[in-house]
Coordinates of C-alpha atoms and ligand atoms in Angstrom, one line a residue:
M12 CA -38.5 32.3 40.2
I13 CA -39.3 32.5 43.9
P14 CA -39.1 36.2 44.9
A15 CA -37.3 37.7 47.9
V16 CA -39.2 38.1 51.1
K17 CA -41.1 41.4 51.3
G18 CA -39.2 44.1 53.1
T19 CA -35.8 42.5 52.4
R20 CA -33.5 43.5 49.6
D21 CA -30.4 42.3 47.7
I22 CA -27.5 44.7 47.8
L23 CA -26.3 44.4 44.3
P24 CA -22.6 44.5 43.1
G25 CA -23.0 48.1 41.7
E26 CA -24.1 49.3 45.2
V27 CA -21.9 47.2 47.3
T28 CA -18.9 49.5 46.9
R29 CA -20.9 52.3 48.5
W30 CA -21.6 49.9 51.5
Q31 CA -17.9 49.0 51.7
H32 CA -17.0 52.7 51.6
V33 CA -19.4 53.4 54.6
E34 CA -18.1 50.4 56.5
A35 CA -14.4 51.2 55.9
T36 CA -14.8 54.9 56.8
A37 CA -16.7 54.0 60.0
R38 CA -14.1 51.3 61.0
R39 CA -11.2 53.8 60.5
L40 CA -13.1 56.4 62.6
L41 CA -14.1 54.0 65.4
E42 CA -10.5 52.8 65.7
R43 CA -9.3 56.3 66.2
Y44 CA -11.6 56.6 69.2
G45 CA -10.6 53.3 70.8
Y46 CA -13.6 51.1 69.8
A47 CA -13.2 47.3 69.5
E48 CA -15.4 45.3 67.1
I49 CA -17.6 42.5 68.4
R50 CA -19.9 40.2 66.5
T51 CA -22.9 38.8 68.4
P52 CA -25.5 36.3 67.2
I53 CA -28.4 37.4 65.1
I54 CA -30.7 35.1 67.2
E55 CA -31.2 35.7 70.9
R56 CA -33.7 34.7 73.6
E57 CA -37.0 36.5 73.1
E58 CA -36.9 37.8 76.7
L59 CA -33.7 39.7 76.1
F60 CA -35.6 42.1 73.8
A61 CA -38.9 42.0 75.7
K62 CA -37.1 43.1 78.8
G63 CA -34.3 45.1 77.1
T64 CA -35.9 47.0 74.2
G65 CA -39.0 47.2 76.4
E66 CA -42.6 45.9 76.5
A67 CA -44.0 49.4 75.8
T68 CA -42.2 49.8 72.5
D69 CA -43.7 49.2 69.0
I70 CA -40.8 46.9 68.3
V71 CA -41.7 44.4 71.1
Q72 CA -45.5 44.9 70.7
K73 CA -45.7 44.5 67.0
E74 CA -42.5 44.0 65.1
M75 CA -40.4 41.1 66.4
Y76 CA -39.6 38.1 64.4
S77 CA -40.1 35.6 67.2
F78 CA -40.7 31.9 67.0
T79 CA -40.5 28.7 69.0
D80 CA -37.6 26.6 67.9
K81 CA -37.6 22.9 67.5
G82 CA -36.4 22.5 71.1
G83 CA -39.4 24.6 72.4
D84 CA -37.4 27.7 73.2
R85 CA -38.7 31.2 72.3
V86 CA -36.2 33.0 70.2
T87 CA -36.1 36.3 68.2
L88 CA -34.2 37.6 65.2
R89 CA -32.7 40.7 66.8
P90 CA -34.6 43.9 66.1
E91 CA -31.7 46.0 67.5
A92 CA -28.2 45.3 68.8
T93 CA -28.1 47.2 72.1
P94 CA -29.5 44.4 74.4
S95 CA -27.2 41.9 72.7
M96 CA -24.2 44.1 73.3
V97 CA -25.1 44.5 77.0
R98 CA -25.6 40.7 77.3
A99 CA -22.2 39.9 75.7
F100 CA -20.4 42.6 77.7
V101 CA -21.7 41.0 81.0
E102 CA -21.5 37.4 79.9
H103 CA -17.8 37.6 78.9
G104 CA -16.7 39.9 81.7
L105 CA -15.5 42.4 79.1
E106 CA -15.3 45.1 81.7
Q107 CA -12.1 43.5 82.9
A108 CA -11.0 42.1 79.6
L109 CA -11.1 45.2 77.5
P110 CA -8.7 48.2 77.7
T111 CA -11.6 50.5 77.0
P112 CA -15.3 49.6 77.4
K113 CA -16.1 50.7 73.9
L114 CA -17.6 48.3 71.4
Y115 CA -19.1 48.3 67.9
T116 CA -20.7 45.9 65.6
F117 CA -22.2 45.8 62.1
G118 CA -25.0 43.5 61.0
P119 CA -28.6 42.8 60.0
M120 CA -31.6 43.6 62.2
F121 CA -35.1 42.5 61.7
R122 CA -38.4 44.4 62.4
Y123 CA -41.8 43.5 60.9
E124 CA -42.6 47.1 59.9
R125 CA -44.5 48.3 56.9
P126 CA -41.9 48.5 54.2
Q127 CA -41.3 51.8 52.4
K128 CA -38.3 53.8 51.1
G129 CA -35.7 53.7 53.8
R130 CA -37.6 51.2 55.9
Y131 CA -37.1 47.5 55.6
R132 CA -37.9 44.4 57.5
Q133 CA -34.3 43.3 57.3
F134 CA -32.0 46.3 57.5
H135 CA -28.4 46.8 58.7
Q136 CA -26.9 48.8 61.4
L137 CA -23.6 50.0 62.7
D138 CA -24.1 49.8 66.4
V139 CA -21.8 51.6 68.9
E140 CA -21.9 51.2 72.7
V141 CA -19.8 52.4 75.7
F142 CA -20.4 50.9 79.1
G143 CA -19.7 52.1 82.6
V144 CA -19.0 55.8 81.9
T145 CA -21.4 58.4 83.4
D146 CA -19.2 61.4 82.7
P147 CA -20.9 63.8 80.2
A148 CA -17.6 63.9 78.3
I149 CA -18.5 60.5 76.7
D150 CA -21.9 61.8 75.6
A151 CA -20.2 64.8 74.0
E152 CA -17.5 62.5 72.4
I153 CA -20.1 60.2 70.9
L154 CA -22.0 63.1 69.5
E155 CA -18.8 64.6 68.1
M156 CA -17.9 61.1 66.6
S157 CA -21.4 60.7 65.1
W158 CA -21.0 64.1 63.5
S159 CA -17.5 63.2 62.2
L160 CA -18.9 60.1 60.6
V161 CA -21.5 62.2 58.8
S162 CA -18.8 64.7 57.7
E163 CA -16.3 62.1 56.6
L164 CA -19.0 60.4 54.5
E165 CA -19.7 63.9 53.0
I166 CA -23.4 63.5 53.8
A167 CA -25.0 66.9 53.0
R168 CA -27.9 68.7 54.7
A169 CA -27.6 66.7 58.0
E170 CA -28.8 68.0 61.3
L171 CA -27.9 66.8 64.8
V172 CA -30.9 66.9 67.2
L173 CA -30.6 66.6 70.9
N174 CA -32.7 66.2 74.1
S175 CA -32.5 65.0 77.7
V176 CA -35.3 62.7 78.9
G177 CA -34.1 62.6 82.5
C178 CA -33.6 59.6 84.8
S179 CA -35.6 57.4 87.2
T180 CA -35.5 60.3 89.8
C181 CA -37.1 63.0 87.6
R182 CA -39.1 60.8 85.2
P183 CA -42.0 60.0 87.6
A184 CA -42.8 63.8 88.1
F185 CA -42.5 64.4 84.4
N186 CA -44.8 61.4 83.5
A187 CA -47.3 62.7 86.1
A188 CA -47.2 66.2 84.6
L189 CA -47.8 64.7 81.1
L190 CA -50.8 62.8 82.3
E191 CA -52.2 65.7 84.1
A192 CA -51.7 68.0 81.1
L193 CA -53.4 65.4 78.9
G194 CA -56.3 65.2 81.2
D195 CA -59.6 64.8 79.2
D196 CA -57.7 64.8 75.9
L197 CA -56.2 61.4 76.5
P198 CA -59.1 59.4 75.1
R199 CA -58.8 61.4 71.9
L200 CA -55.3 60.3 71.2
C201 CA -54.6 57.2 69.0
S202 CA -54.6 53.7 70.4
D203 CA -50.8 53.5 70.5
C204 CA -50.8 56.7 72.6
Q205 CA -53.3 55.2 75.0
R206 CA -51.0 52.3 75.5
R207 CA -48.0 54.6 75.9
A208 CA -49.9 56.6 78.5
R209 CA -50.3 53.4 80.5
M210 CA -46.8 52.0 80.0
N211 CA -44.4 54.9 79.4
P212 CA -46.2 58.3 78.9
L213 CA -42.9 60.0 77.8
R214 CA -43.1 58.0 74.5
I215 CA -46.3 59.8 73.5
F216 CA -43.9 62.3 71.9
D217 CA -43.0 59.6 69.4
C218 CA -46.5 59.7 67.9
K219 CA -46.7 60.5 64.2
V220 CA -50.5 60.5 63.9
P221 CA -51.4 64.0 62.5
A222 CA -54.7 64.3 64.5
D223 CA -52.7 63.8 67.7
Q224 CA -50.2 66.6 67.1
P225 CA -52.1 69.7 68.4
I226 CA -52.6 67.9 71.7
I227 CA -48.9 66.7 71.9
D228 CA -47.6 70.1 71.0
A229 CA -49.2 71.6 74.1
L230 CA -47.6 69.1 76.5
P231 CA -44.8 70.0 78.9
H232 CA -41.1 69.4 78.0
S233 CA -38.8 66.9 79.7
V234 CA -35.9 69.4 80.0
D235 CA -38.1 71.5 82.3
F236 CA -38.5 68.6 84.7
L237 CA -34.9 67.5 85.0
C238 CA -33.5 66.8 88.5
P239 CA -30.4 68.9 89.5
E240 CA -28.0 66.1 88.5
C241 CA -29.7 65.5 85.1
R242 CA -29.8 69.3 84.5
Q243 CA -26.1 69.6 85.3
H244 CA -25.3 66.6 83.1
F245 CA -27.2 67.9 80.1
D246 CA -25.7 71.4 80.5
S247 CA -22.3 69.9 80.5
V248 CA -23.0 67.8 77.4
T249 CA -24.3 70.9 75.4
D250 CA -21.3 73.0 76.7
Q251 CA -18.9 70.4 75.4
I252 CA -20.5 70.0 72.0
R253 CA -20.3 73.7 71.7
A254 CA -16.6 73.5 72.6
Y255 CA -16.2 70.9 69.9
G256 CA -17.9 73.3 67.5
I257 CA -20.6 70.8 66.5
P258 CA -23.8 72.5 65.2
H259 CA -26.9 71.1 66.8
R260 CA -30.6 71.8 67.6
L261 CA -32.4 71.0 70.9
S262 CA -35.8 69.3 70.4
H263 CA -38.1 68.3 73.3
R264 CA -39.9 65.9 71.0
L265 CA -36.9 63.6 70.7
V266 CA -37.7 60.9 73.1
R267 CA -36.8 57.9 70.8
G268 CA -38.7 54.7 70.2
L269 CA -37.1 52.5 72.8
D270 CA -37.9 52.2 76.5
Y271 CA -34.4 52.2 78.0
Y272 CA -33.2 55.8 77.4
T273 CA -32.2 58.1 80.3
R274 CA -30.7 61.6 80.0
T275 CA -29.1 62.3 76.6
T276 CA -31.0 61.3 73.4
F277 CA -30.0 62.3 69.9
E278 CA -30.6 61.7 66.2
V279 CA -29.0 62.8 63.0
L280 CA -31.6 63.7 60.4
V281 CA -30.9 64.2 56.7
E282 CA -33.2 66.5 54.7
D283 CA -33.3 64.7 51.4
L284 CA -34.2 61.3 52.6
G285 CA -38.0 61.7 52.8
A286 CA -40.1 60.4 55.7
Q287 CA -37.4 57.9 57.0
N288 CA -34.9 60.6 57.5
A289 CA -33.0 59.5 60.7
I290 CA -29.7 58.1 59.6
L291 CA -28.6 57.4 63.2
G292 CA -30.1 57.6 66.6
G293 CA -29.1 56.8 70.2
G294 CA -28.7 58.0 73.7
R295 CA -27.8 57.1 77.2
Y296 CA -29.4 54.1 79.0
D297 CA -28.0 54.0 82.5
G298 CA -30.4 51.4 84.0
L299 CA -30.4 48.8 81.2
M300 CA -27.5 46.6 82.3
K301 CA -28.9 46.2 85.8
H302 CA -32.4 45.8 84.5
L303 CA -31.2 42.8 82.4
G304 CA -29.6 41.2 85.5
G305 CA -26.1 42.5 85.2
P306 CA -24.1 44.9 87.3
D307 CA -25.3 48.5 87.7
R308 CA -23.3 50.2 84.9
A309 CA -24.2 53.1 82.8
G310 CA -24.4 52.8 79.0
I311 CA -24.6 55.1 76.0
G312 CA -24.5 54.5 72.3
F313 CA -26.1 54.8 68.9
A314 CA -27.0 52.9 65.8
A315 CA -26.7 54.1 62.2
G316 CA -28.9 52.6 59.5
L317 CA -26.5 51.5 56.8
E318 CA -29.2 51.6 54.0
R319 CA -29.9 55.2 54.9
L320 CA -26.2 56.2 55.2
V321 CA -25.6 54.6 51.8
S322 CA -28.4 56.5 50.2
A323 CA -27.4 59.8 51.8
L324 CA -23.9 59.5 50.2
P325 CA -23.1 62.0 47.5
E326 CA -23.9 60.8 44.0
G327 CA -20.4 59.9 42.7
A328 CA -19.1 58.4 45.9
A329 CA -17.4 55.0 45.8
V330 CA -18.2 54.0 42.3
P331 CA -17.2 50.4 41.4
R332 CA -13.6 50.3 40.0
P333 CA -13.2 48.6 36.6
P334 CA -10.3 46.2 36.1
E335 CA -6.9 47.8 35.3
V336 CA -6.1 45.4 32.4
F337 CA -8.0 43.1 30.1
L338 CA -6.1 40.4 28.3
V339 CA -7.1 39.2 24.9
A340 CA -5.5 36.1 23.3
V341 CA -6.1 34.8 19.8
G342 CA -5.3 31.2 19.1
E343 CA -4.6 28.3 21.4
D344 CA -0.8 28.9 21.8
A345 CA -1.4 32.5 22.7
R346 CA -4.1 31.5 25.2
V347 CA -1.7 29.2 27.0
A348 CA 1.1 31.8 26.9
M349 CA -1.4 34.4 28.3
L350 CA -1.9 32.4 31.5
G351 CA 1.6 33.1 32.7
I352 CA 1.1 36.9 32.1
V353 CA -2.3 36.9 33.9
R354 CA -0.7 35.3 36.9
E355 CA 2.2 37.6 36.9
L356 CA 0.0 40.7 36.7
R357 CA -2.4 39.5 39.4
Q358 CA 0.5 38.7 41.7
A359 CA 1.9 42.2 41.1
G360 CA -1.4 43.5 42.5
I361 CA -2.9 44.5 39.1
A362 CA -6.6 43.8 38.7
T363 CA -6.6 41.7 35.5
L364 CA -9.5 40.1 33.6
M365 CA -9.6 37.8 30.5
D366 CA -12.2 36.3 28.4
Y367 CA -13.2 32.6 28.6
G368 CA -13.9 30.3 25.7
T369 CA -12.3 30.5 22.3
R370 CA -13.9 33.6 20.8
S371 CA -12.9 35.9 17.9
L372 CA -10.7 38.9 18.4
K373 CA -13.7 41.1 17.8
A374 CA -15.9 39.4 20.3
Q375 CA -13.1 39.5 22.9
M376 CA -12.4 43.2 22.3
K377 CA -16.1 43.9 22.8
R378 CA -16.0 42.2 26.2
A379 CA -12.8 44.1 27.0
D380 CA -14.5 47.4 26.2
R381 CA -17.5 46.5 28.3
S382 CA -15.3 45.7 31.3
G383 CA -14.2 49.3 31.4
A384 CA -10.5 48.4 31.7
P385 CA -8.4 51.4 30.5
R386 CA -5.8 49.1 28.9
V387 CA -6.1 45.9 26.9
L388 CA -3.2 43.5 26.2
I389 CA -3.5 41.6 22.9
L390 CA -1.5 38.4 22.3
G391 CA -1.7 36.6 18.9
S392 CA 0.6 34.4 17.0
D393 CA 2.6 37.3 15.6
E394 CA 3.3 38.8 19.0
L395 CA 4.1 35.3 20.3
E396 CA 6.8 34.8 17.7
K397 CA 8.4 38.1 18.4
G398 CA 8.2 37.9 22.2
E399 CA 6.0 41.0 22.2
I400 CA 2.5 41.9 23.3
T401 CA 0.2 44.7 21.9
L402 CA -0.8 47.3 24.4
R403 CA -4.0 49.2 23.5
D404 CA -5.0 52.3 25.4
M405 CA -8.8 52.2 25.3
R406 CA -9.2 55.9 25.9
T407 CA -7.0 57.1 23.0
S408 CA -7.3 53.9 20.9
E409 CA -3.5 54.1 20.5
Q410 CA -1.9 50.7 20.0
R411 CA 1.7 49.7 20.2
A412 CA 3.8 46.6 20.4
I413 CA 6.0 46.3 23.5
S414 CA 8.5 43.7 24.6
R415 CA 7.1 41.0 26.9
D416 CA 10.0 41.7 29.3
A417 CA 9.2 45.4 29.6
L418 CA 5.5 44.7 30.3
G419 CA 5.6 45.3 34.0
E420 CA 7.5 48.5 33.6
H421 CA 4.9 49.8 31.0
L422 CA 2.0 49.0 33.2
A423 CA 3.6 50.5 36.3
R424 CA 4.0 53.7 34.3
G425 CA 0.3 53.9 33.8
Ligands
LIG5 P1 -33.3 53.0 66.3 O1 -33.6 54.4 66.3 O2 -34.4 52.0 66.5 O3 -32.2 52.8 67.5 O4 -32.4 52.6 65.0 C1 -31.3 53.3 64.7 C2 -31.2 53.6 63.2 O5 -31.4 52.4 62.5 C3 -32.3 54.5 62.7 O6 -31.9 55.9 62.9 C4 -32.3 54.1 61.2 O7 -31.3 54.8 60.5 C5 -32.1 52.6 61.2 N1 -33.3 51.9 61.2 C6 -34.2 51.6 62.1 N2 -35.2 50.8 61.7 C7 -35.0 50.7 60.4 C8 -35.7 50.0 59.3 N3 -36.8 49.3 59.5 N4 -35.2 50.1 58.0 C9 -34.1 50.8 57.8 N5 -33.3 51.4 58.7 C10 -33.8 51.4 60.0 C11 -31.7 51.6 67.9 O8 -31.8 50.6 67.2 C12 -30.9 51.6 69.1 N6 -30.4 50.2 69.4 C13 -29.7 52.6 69.0 C14 -28.9 52.7 70.2 C15 -27.7 52.1 70.4 N7 -29.2 53.4 71.3 C16 -28.2 53.2 72.2 N8 -27.3 52.4 71.7

């Protein structure tokens, strides 16, 4: 058999209920905060990400699934949703069309990374964005909503980590301070850091190479270089999340792996997930829409990795539900009579299974047992004659004949 592509995975039926649980919980939550769902294409022009995600990022440098299509256009399988969300917002004039500028989407993303537990080449995100709001109240609301998502999914040992990376006013002074502090140490950093130093020095904090860490630990912190407006904004965000009662930790290392962030950046980390422990991450990106050729509007959002959310769920969450009833018919007449009952039960909203083919009572009972259905209905020639059906409780192995007419009533009683 031809195997699946490396770094992709099938989400199997036993696991899918956990995904549905995450998606349904998130949808209910997002609706309470006024978000509207949008679905954008998986394929976009390469330049959208080169410009949006940023030339200095690992994503654009090394990880994009880009190709030339048959018409000669350069296209990319989206590595993230934020640039697509910005594009769609501008392209469709959603600022005017929507009651609130709050959007979310679910879907697959593609990054050519080294696959490992929690890191895939095709993975899935819930992506959430708000456009045109600079008020720190939206930063705090998004943080509170992220935390509510984690709580409602009953994800244990999670931690909200927060930072401010400043804006185009204060960033140049901070970048200069970083380069100055690095001084002669710069050539000793890894090749990625050399590139970051040239293109976006702030992102040196993203480095995971162990040998670089002592040098990086000694660097200045962005929060100490914020301009008065960014300082005030960040203080207001932290005041408000305290008022919401959300536990959090400030970390000057949290600069995030994408170029567009300004001011607030954040992640939620989960202790038990191993090396890939960020279940969601995001922040503010006030210059992105203008940079992509749209109006000058602020933006803020986050994306949660669905694979990681699903694996952080508690053990027994959202187990697949067995059918409620399994129908067993013995003999051709009974089989025909059973069809009416199957239809009746399914129309009454009862999950009902039956066996196919003409197999013995024993073989059908075995299948019924394997299905996990708590009740089995047995119809044979005897029952047929008397207008009855045998109801077997699989937990107690109790069996009794009931009248066909009273079947609905019996099943409703449970
Ligand atoms: P990101 O940090 O690149 O941000 O990804 C967000 C989340 O997606 C991560 O925290 C992680 O849970 C999941 N994720 C990322 N890469 C992988 C992978 N290879 N395998 C499995 N899961 C992965 C963004 O994508 C930004 N667009 C978030 C954002 C929205 N910022 C503002 N708005």
